[in-house]
Coordinates of C-alpha atoms in Angstrom, one line a residue:
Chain A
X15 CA 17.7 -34.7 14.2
X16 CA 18.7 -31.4 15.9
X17 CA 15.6 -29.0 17.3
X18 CA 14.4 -26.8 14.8
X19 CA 12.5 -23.4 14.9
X20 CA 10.0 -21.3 12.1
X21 CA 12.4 -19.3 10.1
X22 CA 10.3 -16.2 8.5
X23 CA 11.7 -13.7 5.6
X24 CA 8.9 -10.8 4.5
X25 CA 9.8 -8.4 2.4
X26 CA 7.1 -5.4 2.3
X27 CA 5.7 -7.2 -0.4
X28 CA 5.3 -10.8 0.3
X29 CA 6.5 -13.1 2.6
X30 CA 9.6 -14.6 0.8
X31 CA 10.6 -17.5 3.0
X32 CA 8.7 -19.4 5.9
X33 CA 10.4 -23.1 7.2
X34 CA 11.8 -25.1 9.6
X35 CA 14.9 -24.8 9.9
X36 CA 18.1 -25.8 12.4
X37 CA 19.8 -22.9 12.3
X38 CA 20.1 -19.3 10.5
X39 CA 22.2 -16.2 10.8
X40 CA 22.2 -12.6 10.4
X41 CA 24.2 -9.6 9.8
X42 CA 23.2 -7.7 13.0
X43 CA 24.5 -4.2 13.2
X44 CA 26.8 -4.8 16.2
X45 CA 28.1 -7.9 14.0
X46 CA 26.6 -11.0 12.7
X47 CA 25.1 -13.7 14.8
X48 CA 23.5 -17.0 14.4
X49 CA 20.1 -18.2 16.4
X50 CA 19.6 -21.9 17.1
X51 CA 16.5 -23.0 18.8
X52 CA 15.7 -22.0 21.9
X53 CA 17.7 -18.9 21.5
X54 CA 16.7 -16.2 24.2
X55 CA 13.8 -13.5 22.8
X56 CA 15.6 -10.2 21.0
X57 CA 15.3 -7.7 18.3
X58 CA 17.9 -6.7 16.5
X59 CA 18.5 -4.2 13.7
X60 CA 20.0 -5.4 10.5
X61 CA 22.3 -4.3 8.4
X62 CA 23.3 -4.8 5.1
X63 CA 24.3 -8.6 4.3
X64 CA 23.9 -12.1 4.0
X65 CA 21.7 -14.2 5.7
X66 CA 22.6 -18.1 6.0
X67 CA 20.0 -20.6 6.5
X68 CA 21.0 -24.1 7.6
X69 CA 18.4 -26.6 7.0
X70 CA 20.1 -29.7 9.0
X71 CA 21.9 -30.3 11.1
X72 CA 25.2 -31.0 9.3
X73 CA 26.5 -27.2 8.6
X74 CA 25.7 -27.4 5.0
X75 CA 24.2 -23.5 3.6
X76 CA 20.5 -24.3 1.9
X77 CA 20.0 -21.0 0.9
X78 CA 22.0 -17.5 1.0
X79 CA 20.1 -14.5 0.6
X80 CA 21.1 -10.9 0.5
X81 CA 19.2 -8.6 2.6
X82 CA 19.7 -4.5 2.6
X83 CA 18.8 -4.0 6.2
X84 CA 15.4 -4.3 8.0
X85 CA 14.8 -5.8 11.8
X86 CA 14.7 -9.4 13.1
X87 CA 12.6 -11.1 16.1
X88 CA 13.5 -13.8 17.8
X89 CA 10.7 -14.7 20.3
X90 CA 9.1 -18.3 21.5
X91 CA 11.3 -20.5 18.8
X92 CA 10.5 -18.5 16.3
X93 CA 13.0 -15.9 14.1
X94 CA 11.2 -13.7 12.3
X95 CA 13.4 -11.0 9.7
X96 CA 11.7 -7.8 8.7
X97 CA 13.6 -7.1 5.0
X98 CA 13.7 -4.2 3.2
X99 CA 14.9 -6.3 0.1
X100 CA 16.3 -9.7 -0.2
X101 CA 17.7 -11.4 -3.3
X102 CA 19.4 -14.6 -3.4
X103 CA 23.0 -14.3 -3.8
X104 CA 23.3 -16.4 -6.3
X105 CA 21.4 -13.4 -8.2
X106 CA 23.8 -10.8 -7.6
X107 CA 26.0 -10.1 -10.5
X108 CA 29.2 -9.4 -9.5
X109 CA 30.4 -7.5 -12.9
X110 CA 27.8 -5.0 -12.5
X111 CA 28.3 -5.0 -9.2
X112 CA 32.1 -3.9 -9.6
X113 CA 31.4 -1.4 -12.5
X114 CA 28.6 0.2 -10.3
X115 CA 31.4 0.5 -7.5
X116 CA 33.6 2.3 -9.7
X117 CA 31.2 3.9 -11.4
X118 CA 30.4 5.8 -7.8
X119 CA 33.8 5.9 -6.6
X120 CA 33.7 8.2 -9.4
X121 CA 31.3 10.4 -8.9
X122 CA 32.4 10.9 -5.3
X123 CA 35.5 11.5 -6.2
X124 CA 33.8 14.5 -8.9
X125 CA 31.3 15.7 -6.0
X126 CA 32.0 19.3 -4.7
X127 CA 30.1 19.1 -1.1
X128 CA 29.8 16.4 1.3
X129 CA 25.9 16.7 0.8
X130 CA 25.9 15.2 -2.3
X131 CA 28.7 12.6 -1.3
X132 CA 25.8 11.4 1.5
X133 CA 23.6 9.3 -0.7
X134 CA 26.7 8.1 -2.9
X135 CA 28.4 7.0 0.0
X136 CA 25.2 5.3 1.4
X137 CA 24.8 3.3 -2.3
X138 CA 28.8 2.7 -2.1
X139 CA 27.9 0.6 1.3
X140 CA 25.4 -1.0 -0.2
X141 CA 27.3 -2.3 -3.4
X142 CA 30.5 -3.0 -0.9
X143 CA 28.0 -5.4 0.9
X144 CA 26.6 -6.8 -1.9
X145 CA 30.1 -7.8 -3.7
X146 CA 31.3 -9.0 0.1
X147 CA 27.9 -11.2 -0.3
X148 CA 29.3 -12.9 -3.7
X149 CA 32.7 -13.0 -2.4
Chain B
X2 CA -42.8 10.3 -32.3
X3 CA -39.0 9.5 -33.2
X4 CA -38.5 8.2 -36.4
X5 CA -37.1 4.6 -37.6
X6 CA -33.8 6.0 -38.3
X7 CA -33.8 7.5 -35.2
X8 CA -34.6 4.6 -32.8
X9 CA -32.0 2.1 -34.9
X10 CA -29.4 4.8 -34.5
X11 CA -29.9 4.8 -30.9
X12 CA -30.0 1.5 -30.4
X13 CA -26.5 1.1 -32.4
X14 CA -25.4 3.9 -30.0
X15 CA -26.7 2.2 -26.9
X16 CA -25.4 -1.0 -27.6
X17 CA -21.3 -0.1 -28.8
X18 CA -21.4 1.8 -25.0
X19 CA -22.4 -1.3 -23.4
X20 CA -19.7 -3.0 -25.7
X21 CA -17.5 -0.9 -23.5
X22 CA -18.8 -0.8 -20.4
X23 CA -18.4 -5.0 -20.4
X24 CA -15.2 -4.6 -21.9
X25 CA -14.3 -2.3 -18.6
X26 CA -16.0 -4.2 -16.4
X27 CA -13.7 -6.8 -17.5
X28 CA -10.8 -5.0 -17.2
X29 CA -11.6 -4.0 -14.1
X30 CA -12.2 -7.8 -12.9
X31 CA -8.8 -8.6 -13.5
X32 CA -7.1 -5.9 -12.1
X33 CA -8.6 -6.1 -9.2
X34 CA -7.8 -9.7 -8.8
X35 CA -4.2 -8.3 -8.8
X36 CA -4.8 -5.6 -6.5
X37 CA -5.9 -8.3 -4.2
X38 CA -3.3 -10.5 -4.1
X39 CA -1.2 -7.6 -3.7
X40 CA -3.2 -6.6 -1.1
X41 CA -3.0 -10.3 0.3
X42 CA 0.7 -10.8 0.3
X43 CA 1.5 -7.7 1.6
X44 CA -0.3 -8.5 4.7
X45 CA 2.9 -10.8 6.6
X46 CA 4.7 -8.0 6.3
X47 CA 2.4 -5.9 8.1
X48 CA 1.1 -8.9 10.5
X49 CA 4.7 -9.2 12.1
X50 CA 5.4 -5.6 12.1
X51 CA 2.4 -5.5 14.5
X52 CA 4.0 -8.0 16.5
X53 CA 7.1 -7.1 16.8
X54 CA 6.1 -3.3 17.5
X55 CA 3.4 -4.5 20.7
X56 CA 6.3 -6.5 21.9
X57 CA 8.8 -3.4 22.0
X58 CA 5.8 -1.5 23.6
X59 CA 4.9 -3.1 25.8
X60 CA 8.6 -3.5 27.4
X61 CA 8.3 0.1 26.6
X62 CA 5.8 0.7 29.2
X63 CA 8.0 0.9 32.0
X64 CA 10.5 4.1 31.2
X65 CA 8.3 6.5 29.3
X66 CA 11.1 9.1 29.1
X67 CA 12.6 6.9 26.3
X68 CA 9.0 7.0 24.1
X69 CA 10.2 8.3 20.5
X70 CA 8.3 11.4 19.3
X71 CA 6.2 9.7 17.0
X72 CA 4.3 8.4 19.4
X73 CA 4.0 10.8 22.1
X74 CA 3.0 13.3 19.8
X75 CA 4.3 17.2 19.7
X76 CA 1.9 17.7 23.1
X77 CA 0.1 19.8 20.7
X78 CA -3.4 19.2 18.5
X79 CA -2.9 22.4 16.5
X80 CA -2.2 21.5 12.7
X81 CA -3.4 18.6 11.4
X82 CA -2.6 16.9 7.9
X83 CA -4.9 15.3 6.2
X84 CA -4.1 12.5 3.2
X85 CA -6.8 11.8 1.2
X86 CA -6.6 8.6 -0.9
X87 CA -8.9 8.4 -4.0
X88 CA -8.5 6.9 -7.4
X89 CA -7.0 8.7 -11.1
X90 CA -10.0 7.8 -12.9
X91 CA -13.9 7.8 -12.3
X92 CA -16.4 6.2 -13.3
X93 CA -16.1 4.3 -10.8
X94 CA -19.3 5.1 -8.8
X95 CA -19.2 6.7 -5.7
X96 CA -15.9 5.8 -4.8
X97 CA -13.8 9.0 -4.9
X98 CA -16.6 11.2 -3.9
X99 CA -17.1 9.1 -0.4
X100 CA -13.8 9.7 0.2
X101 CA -13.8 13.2 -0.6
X102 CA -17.5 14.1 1.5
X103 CA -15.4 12.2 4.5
X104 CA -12.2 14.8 3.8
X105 CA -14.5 17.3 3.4
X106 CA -16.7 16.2 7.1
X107 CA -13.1 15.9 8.5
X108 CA -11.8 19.3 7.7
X109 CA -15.0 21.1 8.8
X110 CA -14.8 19.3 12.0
X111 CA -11.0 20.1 12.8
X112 CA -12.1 23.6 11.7
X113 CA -14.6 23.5 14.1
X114 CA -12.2 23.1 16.8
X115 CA -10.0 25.1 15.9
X116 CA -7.6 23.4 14.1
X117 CA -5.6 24.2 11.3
X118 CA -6.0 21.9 8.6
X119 CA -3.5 20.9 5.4
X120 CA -4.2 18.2 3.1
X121 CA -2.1 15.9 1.1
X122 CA -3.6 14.4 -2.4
X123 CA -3.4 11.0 -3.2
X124 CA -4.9 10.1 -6.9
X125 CA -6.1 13.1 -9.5
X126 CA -9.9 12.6 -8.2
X127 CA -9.4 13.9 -4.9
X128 CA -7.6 17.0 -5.9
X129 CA -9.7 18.0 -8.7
X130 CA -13.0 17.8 -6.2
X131 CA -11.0 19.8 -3.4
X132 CA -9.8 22.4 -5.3
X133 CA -12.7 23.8 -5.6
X134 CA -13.0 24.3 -2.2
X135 CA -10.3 23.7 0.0
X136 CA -7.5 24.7 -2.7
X137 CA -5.3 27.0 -0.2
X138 CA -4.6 23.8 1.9
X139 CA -3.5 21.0 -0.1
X140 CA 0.2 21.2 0.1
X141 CA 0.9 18.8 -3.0
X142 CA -0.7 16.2 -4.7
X143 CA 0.6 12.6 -6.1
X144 CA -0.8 11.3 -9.2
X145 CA -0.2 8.2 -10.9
X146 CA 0.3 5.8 -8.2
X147 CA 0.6 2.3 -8.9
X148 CA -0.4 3.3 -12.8
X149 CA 2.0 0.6 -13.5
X150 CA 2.0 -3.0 -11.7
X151 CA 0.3 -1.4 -8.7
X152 CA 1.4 0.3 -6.0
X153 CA 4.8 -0.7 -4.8
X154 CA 5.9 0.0 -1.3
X155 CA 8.8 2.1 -2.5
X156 CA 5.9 4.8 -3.5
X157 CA 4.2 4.6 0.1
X158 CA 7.8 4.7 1.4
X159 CA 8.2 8.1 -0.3
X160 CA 5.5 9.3 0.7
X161 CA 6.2 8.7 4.1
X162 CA 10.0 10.5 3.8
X163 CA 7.9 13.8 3.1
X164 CA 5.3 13.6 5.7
X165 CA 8.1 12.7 8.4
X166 CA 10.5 15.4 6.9
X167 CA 7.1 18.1 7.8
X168 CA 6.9 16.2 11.2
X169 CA 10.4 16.8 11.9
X170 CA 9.8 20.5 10.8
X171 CA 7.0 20.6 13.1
X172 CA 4.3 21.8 10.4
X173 CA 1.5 19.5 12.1
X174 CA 0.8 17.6 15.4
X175 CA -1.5 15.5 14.0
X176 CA -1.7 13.3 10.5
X177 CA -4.8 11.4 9.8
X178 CA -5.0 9.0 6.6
X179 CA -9.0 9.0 4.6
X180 CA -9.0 6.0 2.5
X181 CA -11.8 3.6 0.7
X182 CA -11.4 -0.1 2.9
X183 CA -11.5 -2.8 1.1
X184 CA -14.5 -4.8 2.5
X185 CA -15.7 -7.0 -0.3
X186 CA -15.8 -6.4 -4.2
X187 CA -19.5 -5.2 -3.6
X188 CA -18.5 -3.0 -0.5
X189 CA -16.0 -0.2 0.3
X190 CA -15.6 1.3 3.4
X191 CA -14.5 4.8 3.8
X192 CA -12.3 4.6 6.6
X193 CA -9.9 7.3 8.4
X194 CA -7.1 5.9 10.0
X195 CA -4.4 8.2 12.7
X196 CA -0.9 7.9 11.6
X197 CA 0.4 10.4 14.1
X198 CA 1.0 10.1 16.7
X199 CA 1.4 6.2 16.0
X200 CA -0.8 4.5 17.6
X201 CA 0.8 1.0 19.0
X202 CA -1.7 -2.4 18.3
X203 CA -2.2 -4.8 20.1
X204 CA -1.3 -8.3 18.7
X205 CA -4.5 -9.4 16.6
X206 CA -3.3 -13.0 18.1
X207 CA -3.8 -12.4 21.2
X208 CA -7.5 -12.9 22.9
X209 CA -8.9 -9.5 23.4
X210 CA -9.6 -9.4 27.3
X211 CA -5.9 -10.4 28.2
X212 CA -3.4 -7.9 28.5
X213 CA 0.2 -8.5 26.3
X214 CA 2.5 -9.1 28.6
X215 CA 6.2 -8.4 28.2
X216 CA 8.4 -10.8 27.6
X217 CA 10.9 -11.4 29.8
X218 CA 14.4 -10.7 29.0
X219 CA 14.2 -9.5 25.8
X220 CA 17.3 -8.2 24.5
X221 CA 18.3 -5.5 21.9
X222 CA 20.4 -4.8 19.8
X223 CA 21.4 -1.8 19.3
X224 CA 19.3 -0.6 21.7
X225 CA 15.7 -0.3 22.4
X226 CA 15.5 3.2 21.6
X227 CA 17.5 3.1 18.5
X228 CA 15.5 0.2 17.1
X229 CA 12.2 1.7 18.3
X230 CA 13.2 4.8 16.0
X231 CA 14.2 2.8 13.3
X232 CA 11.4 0.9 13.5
X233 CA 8.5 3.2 13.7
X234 CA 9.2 5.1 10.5
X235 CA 8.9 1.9 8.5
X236 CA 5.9 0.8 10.5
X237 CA 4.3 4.0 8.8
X238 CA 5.2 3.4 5.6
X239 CA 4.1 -0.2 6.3
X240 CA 0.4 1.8 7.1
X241 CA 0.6 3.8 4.3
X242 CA 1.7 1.1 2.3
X243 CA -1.4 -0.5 3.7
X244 CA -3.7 2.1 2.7
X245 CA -2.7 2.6 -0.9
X246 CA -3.1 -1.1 -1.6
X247 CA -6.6 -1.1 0.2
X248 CA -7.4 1.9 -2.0
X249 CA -6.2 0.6 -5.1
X250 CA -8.1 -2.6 -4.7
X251 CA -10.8 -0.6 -3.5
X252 CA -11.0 1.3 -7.0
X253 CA -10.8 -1.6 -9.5
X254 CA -13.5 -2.8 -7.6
X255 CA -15.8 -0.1 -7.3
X256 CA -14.6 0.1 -11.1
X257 CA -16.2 -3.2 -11.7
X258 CA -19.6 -2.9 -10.1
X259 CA -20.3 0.3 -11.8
X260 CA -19.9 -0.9 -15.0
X261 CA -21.5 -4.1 -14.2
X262 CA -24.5 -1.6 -13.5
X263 CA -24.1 0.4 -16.5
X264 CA -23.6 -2.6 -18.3
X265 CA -26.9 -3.9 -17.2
X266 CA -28.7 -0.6 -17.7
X267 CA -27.5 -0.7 -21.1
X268 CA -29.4 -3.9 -22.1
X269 CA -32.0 -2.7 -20.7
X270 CA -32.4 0.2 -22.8
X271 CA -31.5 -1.2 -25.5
X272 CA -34.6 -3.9 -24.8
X273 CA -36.7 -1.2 -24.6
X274 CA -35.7 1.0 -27.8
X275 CA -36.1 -2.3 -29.8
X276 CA -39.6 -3.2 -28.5
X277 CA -40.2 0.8 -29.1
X278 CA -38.3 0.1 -32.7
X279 CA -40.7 -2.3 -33.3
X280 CA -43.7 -1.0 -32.3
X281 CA -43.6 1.9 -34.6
X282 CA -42.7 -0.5 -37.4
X283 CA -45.6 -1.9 -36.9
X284 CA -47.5 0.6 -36.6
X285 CA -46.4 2.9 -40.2
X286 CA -46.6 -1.1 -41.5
X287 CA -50.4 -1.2 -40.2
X288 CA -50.7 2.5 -41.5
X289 CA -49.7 1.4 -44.8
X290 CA -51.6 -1.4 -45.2
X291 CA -54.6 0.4 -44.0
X292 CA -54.1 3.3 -46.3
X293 CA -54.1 0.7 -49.5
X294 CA -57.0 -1.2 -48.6
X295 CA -59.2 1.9 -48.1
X296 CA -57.8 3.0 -51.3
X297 CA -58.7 -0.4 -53.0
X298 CA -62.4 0.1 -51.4
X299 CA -62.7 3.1 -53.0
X300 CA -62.1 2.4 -56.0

């Protein structure tokens, strides 16, 4: 049995996910990385992405969940990630996904200033993430 | 002397309000069961938010020039803004007036010292009892939060994105948050909270005698300054967040024990109308009965 540690995902809302597990990763914003037990204490920013949680110690995934950004904490064998939103992948539907895509390729490609390209472009990131998730 | 038809139209009257004051109460009752375990589950959220901001602090200790503006403040105490949190509806006892006498202390007191004050509405109560008086300095109002489902962060987030868009503008030094605290279903506590300059906590884990100490090698990533000012904008929302739920609770709550009262006073009243009711039945029966036998002995 490899060494576990308290995995924790809150949303703003609840607490979505608390358990022992051997390993997890994370989309950080300087790239994604993975925290075993015993991992040294740091925050991180998080980006957009998916978040792997391996139960055992044989690399199978348990559970795959989206998140749209927040913070993590990794102090005294415990990771702790601060989510703005998290759905399990397996929730993400990739046809709507793709329509919305195009649907705001669109309408940046109609947009007359770069101020109103801003918030497209931030919900274009978003959806990019979310289909690379289902991927 | 009201008549019969008087008294039993009373009592018909007295008794369909206490119909609705139960079925309010009742209302109310579930509702706030809601409220509370929205209130419960949102408190994680905010729990490790704490923690994770006291251990960034206190690492932060050390190089001051890096402390965000948020916390430091603007250096100045000159405008403050004021959110005042009540409910959309009475009859809900003294709920939204506690709130609005603390506003009201507040203001006078930052007036006193020379402050200019500006207020932000939460729920139609407040506004409508600060109009009257204070009109000139409420900058905009929000009504209809949490109507549906209760409040979700989103709102609280929203609310935040304007009040840090007027920090960043420099319209006030100072925000303070007056809100009814959630203390028990029988007690609300009106409480006023600062938001800014954010004020770091310490973690409620942690014995409160021993100093948080850093930990050692913690790293970053980005950076601790960009994370720190990431961070603290969501803490707020997290404390506004905090404060809406408290307030909503707070409401359905205060809802619930007023009509309980009412409720109560109702079948009161109505005791007493009937045994009134029946008295004067009596009596025009005695009256009658009197009036034919002194007519028989006359005869």
């Amino acid at each position: 049995m490899a060494e576990t540690f308290t995995f924790e995902l809150v949303s703003p809302e609840k607490l979505l996910f608390s358990k022992s597990v051997a390993m997890a990763t994370a989309p950080g914003t300087k790239g994604e990385y993975g925290v075993l037990a015993g991992h040294a204490p740091m925050i991180t920013e998080i980006k957009p992405g998916v978040i792997r949680i391996y139960e055992n110690e044989d690399t199978v995934v348990t559970a795959k969940l989206f998140v749209t950004g927040g913070f993590a904490e990794v102090s005294q064998n415990r990771f702790t990630i601060l989510a703005a939103e998290a759905t399990p992948v397996s929730e993400l539907d990739v046809n709507a996904l793709q329509a919305r895509y195009k649907e705001i390729a669109q309408k940046i490609a109609d947009a007359l200033t770069d101020e109103e390209r801003e918030p497209l472009w931030a919900e274009q990131e978003l959806v990019m993430a979310k289909l690379l998730a289902t991927a | 002397m009201p008549s019969l038809k008087d008294l039993k139209n009373r009592i018909s009257s007295v008794k369909s309000t206490r119909k609705i004051t139960s079925a309010m109460k009742m209302v109310a009752g579930s509702k706030l069961r809601r409220a509370q375990e929205k209130a419960e589950s949102a408190r994680p959220y905010a729990a490790r938010m704490a923690r994770m901001l006291s251990s960034l602090a206190t690492s932060l200790a050390e190089s001051e020039a890096e402390v965000p503006r948020l916390i430091s403040g603007t250096g100045k105490e000159e405008n403050v803004l004021v959110i005042v949190v009540t409910a959309d509806r009475g009859l809900c006892g003294a709920f939204n007036s506690n709130a609005v006498r603390e506003a009201r202390r507040l203001i006078r007191q930052h007036e006193a010292d020379g402050k200019t004050v500006s207020l932000i509405c939460v729920g139609r109560k407040g506004r409508d009892l600060l109009r009257k008086d204070h009109a000139s300095k409420i900058l905009f109002a929000l009504e209809n939060v949490g109507r549906k489902g209760g409040v979700t962060f989103e709102e609280a987030d929203n609310l935040n994105g304007k009040i840090l868009a007027m920090y960043d503008e420099g319209k006030f030094d100072i925000c303070e948050v007056v809100y009814n605290r959630f203390k028990s279903v029988i007690s609300q506590v009106v409480t006023v909270k600062q938001l800014v300059p954010f004020t770091v906590e310490k973690d409620p884990n942690l014995p409160k005698n021993v100093k948080p100490e850093p930990i050692i090698g913690l790293e970053f990533e980005p950076d601790r300054k960009s994370i720190l000012e990431a961070l603290l904008p969501r803490a707020l929302s997290v404390a506004i967040y905090g404060a809406l739920l408290e307030s909503m609770a707070g409401s359905q709550a205060a809802q619930m024990t007023a009509m309980d009262n009412a409720t109560r006073n109702a079948g009161e009243m109505i005791n007493k109308l009937t045994l009134n009711y029946n008295r004067s039945r009596q009596a025009a029966i005695t009256k009658e009965l009197i009036e034919i036998i002194s007519g028989a002995e006359a005869v």
